[in-house]
Coordinates of C-alpha atoms and ligand atoms in Angstrom, one line a residue:
M28 CA 69.5 101.1 126.2
S29 CA 69.6 101.2 122.4
I30 CA 68.8 98.7 119.7
K31 CA 71.7 98.4 117.3
K32 CA 70.7 98.3 113.7
N33 CA 72.9 97.1 110.9
P34 CA 73.1 99.8 108.1
K35 CA 74.9 97.5 105.8
N36 CA 72.0 95.2 105.6
S37 CA 69.5 97.7 104.6
R38 CA 71.7 98.9 101.8
K39 CA 72.1 95.4 100.6
T40 CA 68.4 95.1 100.7
K41 CA 68.0 98.1 98.4
I42 CA 70.4 96.8 95.8
G43 CA 68.8 93.4 96.0
S44 CA 65.3 94.7 95.4
T45 CA 66.4 96.9 92.5
L46 CA 68.0 93.9 90.8
L47 CA 65.0 91.8 91.5
I48 CA 62.6 94.3 89.9
L49 CA 64.9 94.7 86.9
A50 CA 65.0 90.9 86.4
G51 CA 61.2 90.7 86.8
V52 CA 60.7 93.3 84.1
L53 CA 63.1 91.5 81.7
L54 CA 61.2 88.2 82.3
A55 CA 57.9 89.9 81.6
V56 CA 59.2 91.5 78.4
Y57 CA 60.5 88.1 77.3
L58 CA 57.3 86.2 78.0
F59 CA 54.9 88.7 76.7
M60 CA 56.9 90.0 73.8
P61 CA 54.3 90.8 71.0
R62 CA 54.7 88.3 68.2
R63 CA 52.9 88.5 64.9
K64 CA 49.7 86.6 65.2
L65 CA 49.0 84.6 62.1
P66 CA 45.6 83.3 61.2
R67 CA 45.4 79.6 61.9
V68 CA 44.1 77.2 59.3
P69 CA 43.3 73.5 59.8
Y70 CA 45.9 71.2 58.1
S71 CA 43.2 69.6 55.9
V72 CA 42.3 73.1 54.5
F73 CA 46.0 73.8 53.8
I74 CA 46.3 70.5 51.9
Q75 CA 43.2 71.3 50.0
Q76 CA 44.6 74.7 49.1
V77 CA 47.9 73.1 48.0
Q78 CA 46.0 70.6 45.7
N79 CA 43.9 73.5 44.3
G80 CA 47.1 75.3 43.3
Q81 CA 46.3 78.3 45.5
V82 CA 49.5 78.2 47.5
L83 CA 52.5 80.3 46.4
E84 CA 55.2 79.7 49.0
V85 CA 55.6 77.5 52.1
Q86 CA 58.0 77.8 55.0
I87 CA 58.3 74.7 57.1
N88 CA 59.3 75.2 60.7
R89 CA 59.4 72.6 63.4
G90 CA 55.8 71.8 64.1
Q91 CA 54.3 74.5 62.0
I92 CA 54.0 75.7 58.5
V93 CA 53.7 79.3 57.4
Y94 CA 52.5 79.8 53.9
L95 CA 51.4 82.5 51.4
L96 CA 48.5 82.3 48.9
K97 CA 48.8 83.2 45.3
E98 CA 46.0 85.7 45.3
E99 CA 47.4 89.1 44.4
N100 CA 46.5 91.3 47.3
Q101 CA 46.9 88.4 49.7
Q102 CA 50.2 89.2 51.3
E103 CA 49.1 87.9 54.7
P104 CA 50.7 84.6 55.6
F105 CA 48.7 81.7 57.1
L106 CA 49.7 79.3 59.7
T107 CA 49.0 75.7 60.1
T108 CA 50.4 72.9 62.2
T109 CA 52.1 69.7 61.1
R110 CA 51.5 67.8 64.3
I111 CA 50.0 65.3 61.9
N112 CA 53.1 63.6 60.6
D113 CA 52.5 63.8 56.9
P114 CA 55.2 61.8 54.9
K115 CA 53.6 62.9 51.6
L116 CA 53.9 66.6 52.3
L117 CA 57.0 67.2 50.3
T118 CA 55.7 65.2 47.3
R119 CA 52.5 67.1 47.4
L120 CA 54.3 70.4 47.4
E121 CA 56.5 69.4 44.5
D122 CA 53.6 68.1 42.5
N123 CA 51.8 71.3 42.8
K124 CA 54.9 73.4 42.2
V125 CA 54.8 75.2 45.5
R126 CA 58.0 76.9 46.5
F127 CA 59.1 75.7 49.9
Q128 CA 61.9 76.2 52.3
A129 CA 62.9 75.5 55.8
A130 CA 62.7 78.4 58.4
P131 CA 65.8 80.5 58.7
P132 CA 67.5 79.8 62.0
K133 CA 67.0 82.4 64.7
N134 CA 69.9 84.2 66.2
P135 CA 71.2 81.3 68.3
W136 CA 73.0 83.5 70.8
F137 CA 69.8 85.4 71.5
A138 CA 67.9 82.1 72.0
I139 CA 70.5 80.7 74.4
L140 CA 70.5 84.0 76.3
L141 CA 66.8 83.9 76.8
N142 CA 66.4 80.2 77.6
W143 CA 69.5 79.4 79.6
V144 CA 71.0 82.5 81.1
I145 CA 68.3 84.9 82.2
P146 CA 66.1 82.5 84.2
P147 CA 68.9 81.3 86.4
I148 CA 70.0 84.9 86.9
I149 CA 66.5 85.8 88.0
L150 CA 66.5 82.9 90.5
V151 CA 69.8 83.7 91.9
V152 CA 69.0 87.4 92.3
A153 CA 65.7 86.5 94.0
F154 CA 67.3 84.1 96.4
Q155 CA 70.0 86.6 97.3
F156 CA 67.4 89.2 97.9
F157 CA 65.5 87.1 100.4
M158 CA 68.7 85.9 102.0
N159 CA 69.9 89.5 102.6
R160 CA 66.7 90.9 104.0
G161 CA 67.7 92.3 107.3
P162 CA 66.8 91.0 110.7
Q163 CA 63.7 93.2 110.6
G164 CA 62.3 91.6 107.4
S165 CA 59.6 89.1 107.8
L166 CA 61.3 86.9 105.2
S167 CA 64.7 86.7 106.7
I168 CA 65.9 83.2 106.5
S169 CA 69.1 82.5 108.3
K170 CA 69.8 85.7 110.3
S171 CA 68.7 85.4 113.8
K172 CA 66.2 87.9 114.9
A173 CA 67.8 88.5 118.2
K174 CA 67.5 92.0 119.4
V175 CA 70.8 93.3 120.7
Y176 CA 70.6 95.6 123.6
V177 CA 73.8 97.4 124.2
E178 CA 74.0 98.9 127.6
G179 CA 73.2 102.6 127.5
E180 CA 73.6 104.7 130.6
S181 CA 70.2 106.4 130.3
E182 CA 67.8 103.5 130.7
K183 CA 69.8 100.7 132.3
I184 CA 67.8 98.2 134.2
T185 CA 69.4 96.9 137.4
F186 CA 68.3 94.7 140.3
T187 CA 67.0 97.8 142.2
D188 CA 64.3 98.2 139.5
I189 CA 62.9 94.7 140.3
A190 CA 61.2 93.7 143.5
G191 CA 59.2 90.7 144.7
V192 CA 61.6 88.1 143.5
E193 CA 64.3 88.3 146.1
E194 CA 65.3 84.6 146.0
A195 CA 65.8 84.8 142.2
K196 CA 67.8 88.0 142.6
T197 CA 70.1 86.3 145.1
E198 CA 70.8 83.5 142.7
L199 CA 71.3 85.7 139.7
T200 CA 73.8 87.8 141.6
E201 CA 76.2 84.9 141.2
I202 CA 75.7 85.0 137.4
V203 CA 76.6 88.7 137.5
D204 CA 79.9 87.8 139.2
F205 CA 80.6 85.2 136.5
L206 CA 80.1 87.8 133.8
K207 CA 82.0 90.6 135.6
T208 CA 85.1 88.7 136.7
P209 CA 85.2 85.4 134.9
K210 CA 88.9 85.0 135.5
R211 CA 88.4 84.7 139.3
F212 CA 86.5 81.5 138.6
T213 CA 88.3 80.0 135.7
E214 CA 91.8 80.5 137.2
I215 CA 90.9 78.4 140.2
G216 CA 89.6 75.7 137.7
A217 CA 85.9 76.2 138.1
R218 CA 83.6 75.8 135.1
I219 CA 81.3 78.8 134.6
P220 CA 77.8 77.6 134.1
K221 CA 76.5 78.1 130.5
G222 CA 72.8 78.0 130.9
L223 CA 70.2 79.0 133.5
L224 CA 66.5 78.4 133.3
L225 CA 64.1 81.1 134.7
V226 CA 61.0 79.2 135.6
G227 CA 57.7 80.8 136.5
P228 CA 54.2 81.8 135.3
P229 CA 53.8 84.5 132.7
G230 CA 54.0 88.1 133.8
T231 CA 56.4 87.6 136.7
G232 CA 59.2 89.6 135.2
K233 CA 61.5 86.9 133.8
T234 CA 62.6 89.1 130.9
L235 CA 63.2 92.0 133.2
L236 CA 65.3 89.9 135.4
A237 CA 67.5 88.8 132.5
K238 CA 67.9 92.4 131.4
A239 CA 68.8 93.3 134.9
V240 CA 71.6 90.7 135.0
A241 CA 73.0 92.3 131.8
G242 CA 72.6 95.7 133.3
E243 CA 74.3 94.8 136.6
A244 CA 77.2 93.1 134.8
R245 CA 77.4 95.8 132.1
V246 CA 77.4 93.3 129.2
P247 CA 75.4 93.2 126.0
F248 CA 72.1 91.4 126.0
F249 CA 70.8 89.4 123.1
S250 CA 67.1 88.6 123.3
I251 CA 65.0 86.3 121.2
S252 CA 61.8 84.4 121.6
G253 CA 61.8 80.6 121.1
S254 CA 58.8 80.8 118.8
E255 CA 60.8 83.2 116.5
F256 CA 63.2 80.4 115.9
V257 CA 60.7 78.1 114.3
E258 CA 58.4 80.4 112.5
L259 CA 57.7 80.9 108.8
F260 CA 60.4 78.9 106.9
V261 CA 61.1 75.3 107.5
G262 CA 64.7 74.5 108.1
T263 CA 65.7 78.0 109.3
G264 CA 65.6 77.5 113.0
A265 CA 69.0 75.8 113.2
A266 CA 70.6 78.5 111.0
R267 CA 69.2 81.2 113.3
V268 CA 70.6 79.5 116.4
R269 CA 74.0 79.3 114.7
D270 CA 73.9 82.9 113.7
L271 CA 72.8 84.1 117.1
F272 CA 75.7 82.4 118.9
E273 CA 78.1 83.7 116.3
Q274 CA 77.0 87.2 117.0
A275 CA 77.1 86.7 120.7
K276 CA 80.6 85.2 120.7
K277 CA 81.8 88.3 119.0
K278 CA 80.5 90.4 121.9
A279 CA 81.5 88.1 124.8
P280 CA 81.1 88.4 127.7
C281 CA 77.4 88.7 127.1
I282 CA 74.0 87.3 127.8
I283 CA 71.7 85.5 125.4
F284 CA 68.1 85.5 126.6
I285 CA 65.7 83.0 125.0
D286 CA 62.1 83.6 126.0
E287 CA 59.6 80.8 125.7
I288 CA 62.2 78.2 125.3
D289 CA 59.5 75.5 125.4
A290 CA 58.7 76.4 121.8
I291 CA 61.9 74.7 120.7
G292 CA 62.8 72.6 123.7
K293 CA 59.5 70.7 124.1
S294 CA 60.1 67.2 125.1
R295 CA 60.6 64.9 122.2
T296 CA 58.7 62.2 123.8
S297 CA 55.7 64.2 125.0
G298 CA 53.7 63.1 121.9
N299 CA 52.8 66.6 120.9
F300 CA 53.0 66.0 117.2
Y301 CA 51.7 68.4 114.8
S302 CA 52.8 67.8 111.2
G303 CA 56.0 69.3 110.0
G304 CA 56.8 71.3 113.1
N305 CA 58.4 68.4 114.9
D306 CA 61.4 67.8 112.7
E307 CA 62.1 71.5 112.5
R308 CA 62.0 71.9 116.2
E309 CA 64.3 69.0 116.7
Q310 CA 66.9 70.4 114.4
T311 CA 66.7 73.7 116.1
L312 CA 67.0 72.1 119.5
N313 CA 70.0 70.0 118.4
Q314 CA 71.7 73.1 117.0
L315 CA 71.1 74.9 120.3
L316 CA 72.6 72.0 122.2
T317 CA 75.6 71.8 119.9
E318 CA 76.3 75.5 120.3
M319 CA 76.0 75.3 124.1
D320 CA 78.3 72.4 124.3
G321 CA 80.7 74.1 121.9
F322 CA 81.4 77.4 123.6
G323 CA 82.9 78.1 127.0
A324 CA 85.9 75.9 126.4
G325 CA 88.1 79.0 125.8
D326 CA 87.8 82.2 127.7
L327 CA 84.5 83.3 126.1
T328 CA 81.8 83.9 128.7
V329 CA 78.4 83.7 127.1
I330 CA 75.7 82.8 129.5
V331 CA 72.3 81.7 128.1
L332 CA 69.3 82.6 130.2
A333 CA 66.1 80.9 129.1
A334 CA 62.6 81.5 130.4
T335 CA 59.7 79.0 130.5
N336 CA 56.5 78.6 132.4
R337 CA 56.4 74.9 131.6
P338 CA 59.7 73.4 132.8
E339 CA 58.1 69.9 133.0
A340 CA 57.6 70.0 129.2
L341 CA 61.2 70.6 128.4
D342 CA 63.4 68.0 126.7
A343 CA 65.6 66.2 129.2
A344 CA 68.6 66.9 127.0
L345 CA 68.3 70.6 127.7
L346 CA 68.6 70.1 131.4
R347 CA 71.7 68.0 131.5
P348 CA 74.9 69.2 133.2
G349 CA 76.7 71.8 131.2
R350 CA 73.5 73.0 129.6
F351 CA 70.5 74.5 131.5
D352 CA 71.6 72.8 134.7
R353 CA 70.5 75.6 137.0
Q354 CA 66.9 76.6 137.6
V355 CA 65.7 79.7 139.3
L356 CA 62.1 80.0 140.3
V357 CA 60.5 83.3 139.5
D358 CA 57.1 83.0 141.2
R359 CA 54.2 85.4 141.6
P360 CA 55.1 87.8 144.4
D361 CA 53.7 87.5 147.9
L362 CA 52.2 90.3 149.9
V363 CA 55.5 91.9 150.8
G364 CA 56.8 91.4 147.3
R365 CA 53.7 93.1 145.8
E366 CA 54.1 96.1 148.1
A367 CA 57.7 96.4 147.0
I368 CA 56.8 96.2 143.3
L369 CA 54.0 98.8 143.8
N370 CA 56.6 101.0 145.5
I371 CA 58.8 100.9 142.4
Y372 CA 56.1 101.6 139.9
A373 CA 54.4 104.1 142.1
K374 CA 57.5 106.2 142.0
K375 CA 56.8 107.0 138.4
V376 CA 53.4 108.6 139.1
R377 CA 52.4 111.4 141.4
L378 CA 50.8 109.8 144.4
G379 CA 48.1 111.5 146.6
E380 CA 48.6 111.6 150.3
D381 CA 45.8 109.1 151.0
V382 CA 47.4 106.3 149.0
D383 CA 48.2 103.2 151.0
L384 CA 50.2 100.8 148.9
H385 CA 50.0 98.1 151.6
K386 CA 46.2 98.1 151.3
I387 CA 46.5 97.8 147.5
A388 CA 49.0 94.9 147.9
V389 CA 46.5 93.1 150.2
R390 CA 43.8 93.4 147.6
T391 CA 45.8 92.1 144.7
P392 CA 46.8 88.5 145.5
G393 CA 47.8 86.6 142.4
F394 CA 48.9 89.7 140.6
G395 CA 52.3 89.4 138.9
G396 CA 54.8 92.3 138.3
A397 CA 53.3 93.0 134.9
D398 CA 49.8 93.2 136.3
L399 CA 50.9 95.5 139.1
A400 CA 52.6 97.8 136.6
N401 CA 49.4 97.8 134.6
L402 CA 47.4 98.6 137.7
V403 CA 49.5 101.6 138.6
N404 CA 49.2 102.9 135.1
E405 CA 45.4 102.4 135.0
A406 CA 45.1 104.3 138.3
A407 CA 47.2 107.2 136.9
L408 CA 45.0 107.2 133.7
L409 CA 41.9 107.3 135.8
A410 CA 43.2 110.2 137.9
A411 CA 44.1 112.1 134.8
R412 CA 40.7 111.4 133.3
N413 CA 39.1 112.8 136.5
K414 CA 41.3 115.8 136.2
R415 CA 43.0 115.2 139.5
E416 CA 46.6 116.4 140.2
T417 CA 47.6 113.3 142.0
V418 CA 46.6 109.6 141.9
A419 CA 44.3 108.9 144.8
Q420 CA 43.4 105.6 146.6
V421 CA 40.0 105.7 144.9
D422 CA 41.7 105.5 141.5
F423 CA 43.6 102.4 142.7
S424 CA 40.4 100.8 143.9
E425 CA 38.7 101.3 140.6
A426 CA 41.9 100.3 138.7
I427 CA 41.9 97.0 140.6
E428 CA 38.4 96.3 139.6
R429 CA 39.2 97.2 136.0
V430 CA 42.2 94.9 135.9
V431 CA 40.2 92.1 137.6
A432 CA 36.9 92.4 135.8
G433 CA 37.6 94.2 132.6
L434 CA 36.6 97.7 131.7
E435 CA 33.3 99.0 132.8
K436 CA 30.9 99.1 129.9
R437 CA 28.0 101.3 130.8
S438 CA 27.0 101.5 127.2
R439 CA 25.8 97.9 127.3
V440 CA 22.1 97.9 128.0
L441 CA 20.3 95.1 129.7
S442 CA 16.6 94.6 129.4
D443 CA 14.7 95.2 132.7
R444 CA 14.0 91.5 133.1
E445 CA 17.6 90.6 132.4
K446 CA 18.7 93.2 134.9
K447 CA 16.4 91.7 137.5
I448 CA 17.8 88.2 137.0
V449 CA 21.3 89.5 137.2
A450 CA 20.5 91.3 140.4
Y451 CA 19.0 88.3 142.2
H452 CA 21.8 86.1 140.8
E453 CA 24.6 88.3 142.2
V454 CA 22.9 88.8 145.5
G455 CA 22.5 85.1 145.7
H456 CA 26.3 84.7 145.5
A457 CA 26.8 87.4 148.1
L458 CA 24.4 86.0 150.7
V459 CA 25.9 82.5 150.4
A460 CA 29.4 83.9 150.5
A461 CA 28.6 86.0 153.6
L462 CA 27.7 82.8 155.5
M463 CA 30.1 80.2 154.1
P464 CA 33.7 79.9 155.3
G465 CA 36.5 80.4 152.9
S466 CA 34.9 82.8 150.6
G467 CA 36.5 86.0 151.6
K468 CA 34.7 89.2 152.3
V469 CA 32.1 90.5 149.9
E470 CA 33.3 93.9 148.9
K471 CA 30.9 94.9 146.2
I472 CA 27.9 93.8 144.2
S473 CA 27.4 95.3 140.8
I474 CA 25.0 94.8 138.0
V475 CA 26.9 97.1 135.6
P476 CA 28.2 94.8 132.8
R477 CA 31.9 94.6 132.6
G478 CA 34.2 93.4 129.9
M479 CA 33.2 90.5 127.8
A480 CA 31.7 87.9 130.0
A481 CA 30.2 89.0 133.3
L482 CA 26.8 90.7 133.2
G483 CA 27.2 91.5 136.8
Y484 CA 29.6 90.5 139.5
T485 CA 30.1 90.0 143.1
L486 CA 33.6 91.1 144.2
Q487 CA 35.1 89.1 147.0
L488 CA 38.5 90.0 148.4
P489 CA 40.5 87.8 150.7
T490 CA 41.1 89.4 154.0
E491 CA 44.5 87.8 154.3
E492 CA 47.1 86.0 152.2
K493 CA 46.1 82.4 152.1
F494 CA 48.1 79.4 150.8
L495 CA 46.2 76.6 152.3
R496 CA 42.5 76.0 152.3
D497 CA 40.6 73.3 154.2
E498 CA 37.8 71.2 153.0
A499 CA 35.1 73.2 154.6
E500 CA 36.4 76.3 152.9
I501 CA 36.4 74.7 149.5
R502 CA 32.9 73.4 150.1
G503 CA 31.9 76.9 151.1
Q504 CA 33.3 78.2 147.9
I505 CA 31.5 75.7 145.8
A506 CA 28.2 76.7 147.5
T507 CA 29.0 80.3 146.8
F508 CA 29.5 79.6 143.1
L509 CA 26.1 77.9 143.1
G510 CA 24.4 80.7 145.0
G511 CA 23.7 82.7 141.9
R512 CA 21.9 79.8 140.2
A513 CA 20.1 78.9 143.4
A514 CA 18.7 82.4 143.7
E515 CA 17.4 82.3 140.1
E516 CA 15.7 79.0 140.9
I517 CA 14.0 80.3 144.0
V518 CA 12.9 83.6 142.6
F519 CA 12.1 82.8 139.0
G520 CA 11.6 79.1 139.1
N521 CA 13.9 78.6 136.1
I522 CA 17.5 78.9 135.2
T523 CA 19.3 81.1 132.6
T524 CA 22.5 80.5 130.7
G525 CA 24.2 83.1 132.9
A526 CA 25.2 80.5 135.5
S527 CA 27.2 78.3 133.2
G528 CA 30.6 79.8 134.2
D529 CA 29.7 79.3 137.9
L530 CA 28.8 75.7 137.3
Q531 CA 32.0 75.1 135.5
K532 CA 34.0 76.5 138.4
A533 CA 32.0 74.7 141.0
T534 CA 32.4 71.4 139.2
D535 CA 36.2 72.0 138.8
F536 CA 36.6 72.6 142.4
A537 CA 34.6 69.5 143.4
E538 CA 36.7 67.4 141.0
Q539 CA 39.9 68.8 142.4
M540 CA 38.8 68.0 145.9
V541 CA 38.3 64.3 144.9
T542 CA 41.1 63.8 142.4
T543 CA 43.9 66.1 143.5
Y544 CA 43.6 67.0 147.2
G545 CA 42.6 63.6 148.4
M546 CA 39.6 65.0 150.3
S547 CA 37.3 62.1 149.3
K548 CA 35.8 59.9 151.9
V549 CA 35.2 57.1 149.4
L550 CA 38.4 57.2 147.5
G551 CA 40.8 58.1 150.2
P552 CA 43.9 60.2 150.0
L553 CA 45.0 59.2 146.5
A554 CA 45.9 61.6 143.8
Y555 CA 44.0 60.6 140.7
E556 CA 45.2 63.5 138.7
R557 CA 48.7 63.8 137.3
R558 CA 50.2 67.0 138.3
G559 CA 52.5 68.9 136.0
Q560 CA 50.8 68.2 132.7
G561 CA 49.0 71.5 132.9
G562 CA 50.5 75.0 133.2
F563 CA 53.1 75.8 135.8
L564 CA 51.7 76.5 139.2
S565 CA 48.3 77.1 137.9
N566 CA 45.1 75.2 138.1
E567 CA 44.1 76.0 134.6
G568 CA 43.8 73.3 132.0
V569 CA 42.3 70.0 132.7
N570 CA 44.9 67.5 133.7
P571 CA 44.6 64.1 132.3
R572 CA 43.7 61.6 135.0
R573 CA 45.9 58.7 136.0
L574 CA 44.8 55.6 134.4
V575 CA 42.0 54.4 136.6
S576 CA 39.6 51.5 136.4
E577 CA 36.1 52.0 135.2
K578 CA 34.8 51.5 138.7
T579 CA 37.1 54.2 140.1
A580 CA 36.1 56.6 137.4
E581 CA 32.5 56.0 138.2
A582 CA 33.2 56.5 141.9
I583 CA 34.9 59.8 141.2
D584 CA 32.0 61.0 139.1
N585 CA 29.6 60.0 141.8
E586 CA 31.5 61.8 144.5
V587 CA 31.9 65.0 142.4
K588 CA 28.2 65.0 141.8
E589 CA 27.5 64.4 145.4
I590 CA 29.7 67.4 146.5
V591 CA 28.1 69.7 144.0
D592 CA 24.6 68.5 144.8
K593 CA 25.2 69.0 148.5
A594 CA 26.7 72.5 147.9
H595 CA 23.7 73.4 145.8
Q596 CA 21.3 72.2 148.5
Q597 CA 23.2 74.3 151.1
A598 CA 22.9 77.4 148.8
L599 CA 19.2 76.8 148.4
E600 CA 18.7 76.5 152.1
V601 CA 20.6 79.7 152.9
L602 CA 18.7 81.7 150.3
N603 CA 15.3 80.2 151.3
Y604 CA 16.0 81.0 154.9
N605 CA 17.1 84.6 154.0
R606 CA 14.4 85.1 151.4
D607 CA 13.4 88.5 152.7
L608 CA 17.0 89.7 152.8
L609 CA 17.5 88.5 149.2
E610 CA 14.5 90.5 148.2
K611 CA 15.6 93.6 150.1
I612 CA 19.2 93.7 148.8
S613 CA 18.1 92.9 145.2
Q614 CA 15.7 95.8 145.2
Q615 CA 18.4 98.1 146.4
I616 CA 20.9 96.9 143.8
L617 CA 18.3 97.3 141.0
E618 CA 18.0 100.9 142.1
K619 CA 21.6 101.8 142.6
E620 CA 23.4 99.2 140.3
V621 CA 26.2 99.1 142.8
I622 CA 26.4 98.5 146.5
E623 CA 29.8 98.3 148.2
G624 CA 31.8 98.9 151.3
E625 CA 30.3 99.6 154.7
K626 CA 26.8 99.7 153.4
L627 CA 27.2 96.2 152.0
Y628 CA 28.8 94.9 155.1
E629 CA 25.8 96.2 157.1
L630 CA 23.3 94.5 154.9
L631 CA 25.2 91.2 154.9
E632 CA 25.4 91.3 158.7
E633 CA 21.7 90.4 158.6
V634 CA 22.3 87.0 156.9
R635 CA 21.2 84.2 159.3
S636 CA 22.3 80.6 159.2
P637 CA 19.6 78.0 158.6
W638 CA 21.7 75.6 160.6
E639 CA 22.0 78.0 163.5
K640 CA 25.2 77.0 165.4
N641 CA 26.6 74.8 162.7
F642 CA 28.9 77.5 161.4
Ligands
ZN1 ZN1 27.3 83.9 139.0

C-alpha cells in the first residue's frame, strides 16, 4: 500500500511562500523607510519665533509646518504642527516678511502604488499561499485531508488478515461484491447501498476491516477522521467534504472511510452545545448528506464506510435510507475470536514450543484486536530483552500483566510502612475473593508498584468466559473490592487514601444493581438508568438517571448504601475469621513482593468461611 502525494501541490507551496516573503519584505521597507526626523517645536514657540523675525522660510504641508531659521549656520529645518487651526497664520507670516510656500506634491504614482496597490497584492498572495498549502499542511483550508491508499501488491490487507469478527466479515463480503461487479446489481435494477456504519468499541479493528474491504475488492481507499473535518478553521469542514467526494468520484469505484463519524454526525438535538462548533458541524454534516444523496445515480460506485462507537449519538438524518442505512456490529472478540486473532499476530513472531495461544486467549477477556496485537508485540519485546531466541509462554504471561496493569516500575520506592499497608490491603482483597462467588481465581498478589495508579495489585482471572452474572456474584465482587479497605481497618485501625478506587468501583456496582439490573428488593425490576447515553457496550461513564421522584432517589441511595454496607460487613467478617491467615500471607508477601500460581492457590485453600455452609 502506498500513500499518494501530489507533487504539484508542494511546488505551488514553494512559489507561494517565496512570493509571500517578498511581499513581506516590501511592506516592511515601506513601513519602516527611514525618514528625516525633524526637531519638533510647539506651535506657540513657532509663532513667537515668527513674531521675533527669526524665521526665514516656511513650508506649509497638510497638518504640519516645516521652517528654517534665519541664523546663519542654522540650516536644520524645524517642524511644528498646525492642528490648531490658526486663521491668522498667513497674515502673521506676511507681516513678518517670512517667505512661505505650500509643500511640493509627492510623486502621485508612487503614493498610489504604496497605498492602494501593494497592500491588496500582499493580501491576495498571503491568501493564495494558505489556500495552496498541500493536504499535509496544518493550515490547509479547503483540501480534504483524506489519505488515499492505492492498492499495492506488497502490503494488501484482506479478510484473511482479520479474525474475531466473523459476522462483520460476512456482511462486508456483500460490499466487496458491489464494488467488484456493480453491473450485476444495477442491471437488475437494484440500488447499491451508499453508506455502511461500522459500530463497535474502540480498538476492535474497524479501520482494518474497512481497509480489508478495499483490499478484497481491489479498489482505492480514502480515509479521513471525522474530527479532521472540523478542526482549526471555521467554515472549512463543508469544503473538505466536497473536495473528498470529488477526489473519490474520480477514482470510482472506491471506498471512503470516515473514522469517528460522531465528530460531525452528532445528533443535533442532543444538547451538546459548545460555542461555535455546532454551526460548523451542522454545515459539514449537511454537506456530507448532500454529497451522499448526490452520487450513485450514475454508474459511479462510491461506498462510504463510517465508524463510530456511539451510534446512539448520531443524527437521525445520517441513518435514513439511502445514507448509512446499514449497520454492522464490530464487537470485542470472544474466546474463539481472540484465539484466532492471536494466531494471526503470533505468525509474525517466532513462537516457542510451550506457547499455548488458547490459554492466552482465556486470560484476556475484554481485549480487542488492537490490545492483542499489542500483547504479542510486548511478549516479543520481553523475549528479546531476556535474550531468548523464541517467545515463550512466560513472556506472554508477563505481557498480559503489563498490558493490564501498566509497566512494572521497580524504581518506585515505598516506605516500609506504606509497603506494609499495601501488603495487608492486597491480601485482604485476595482472601475475600477466594471465598466469595463471582470473583474469579486469584492468580497473583503483588506489592510491586505498577503504572500510574496501583501501588500493589491482586490479579484475578476469570476461569471461563462469562456473559451473565447473578446477584450473589455481584455482591461477592463488591465485598472483594472492599476487602482491601477492611484489612486496613482491622490491622491498622485506620484507613488510607489507597482504597478510594476500590470504593468507587464498589459503589458503582451497587448502584448498577439497583438502577440498571433491577436487582433491588425495594424498588423492584425497574431500570432507573437510561441506557445508551454512555459509551457503546461499556459501563464507563455515569448514565443520567431517568427522572425519578425525590422519594425514589432517596430509596435508591438508601439501597445502594445498604448493599455496600452489607458487603463491607461481610469482608470484615471474612478477614476477622481468617485473621491468622491474613497475617501469614501478608508477611510472606512483604518478604517476596510477589506470590502467584500454585503457591498462592495453596495458601488461599486455607481460607475458611465464617458462615460455614452458607457458601
Ligand atoms: Zn484495593
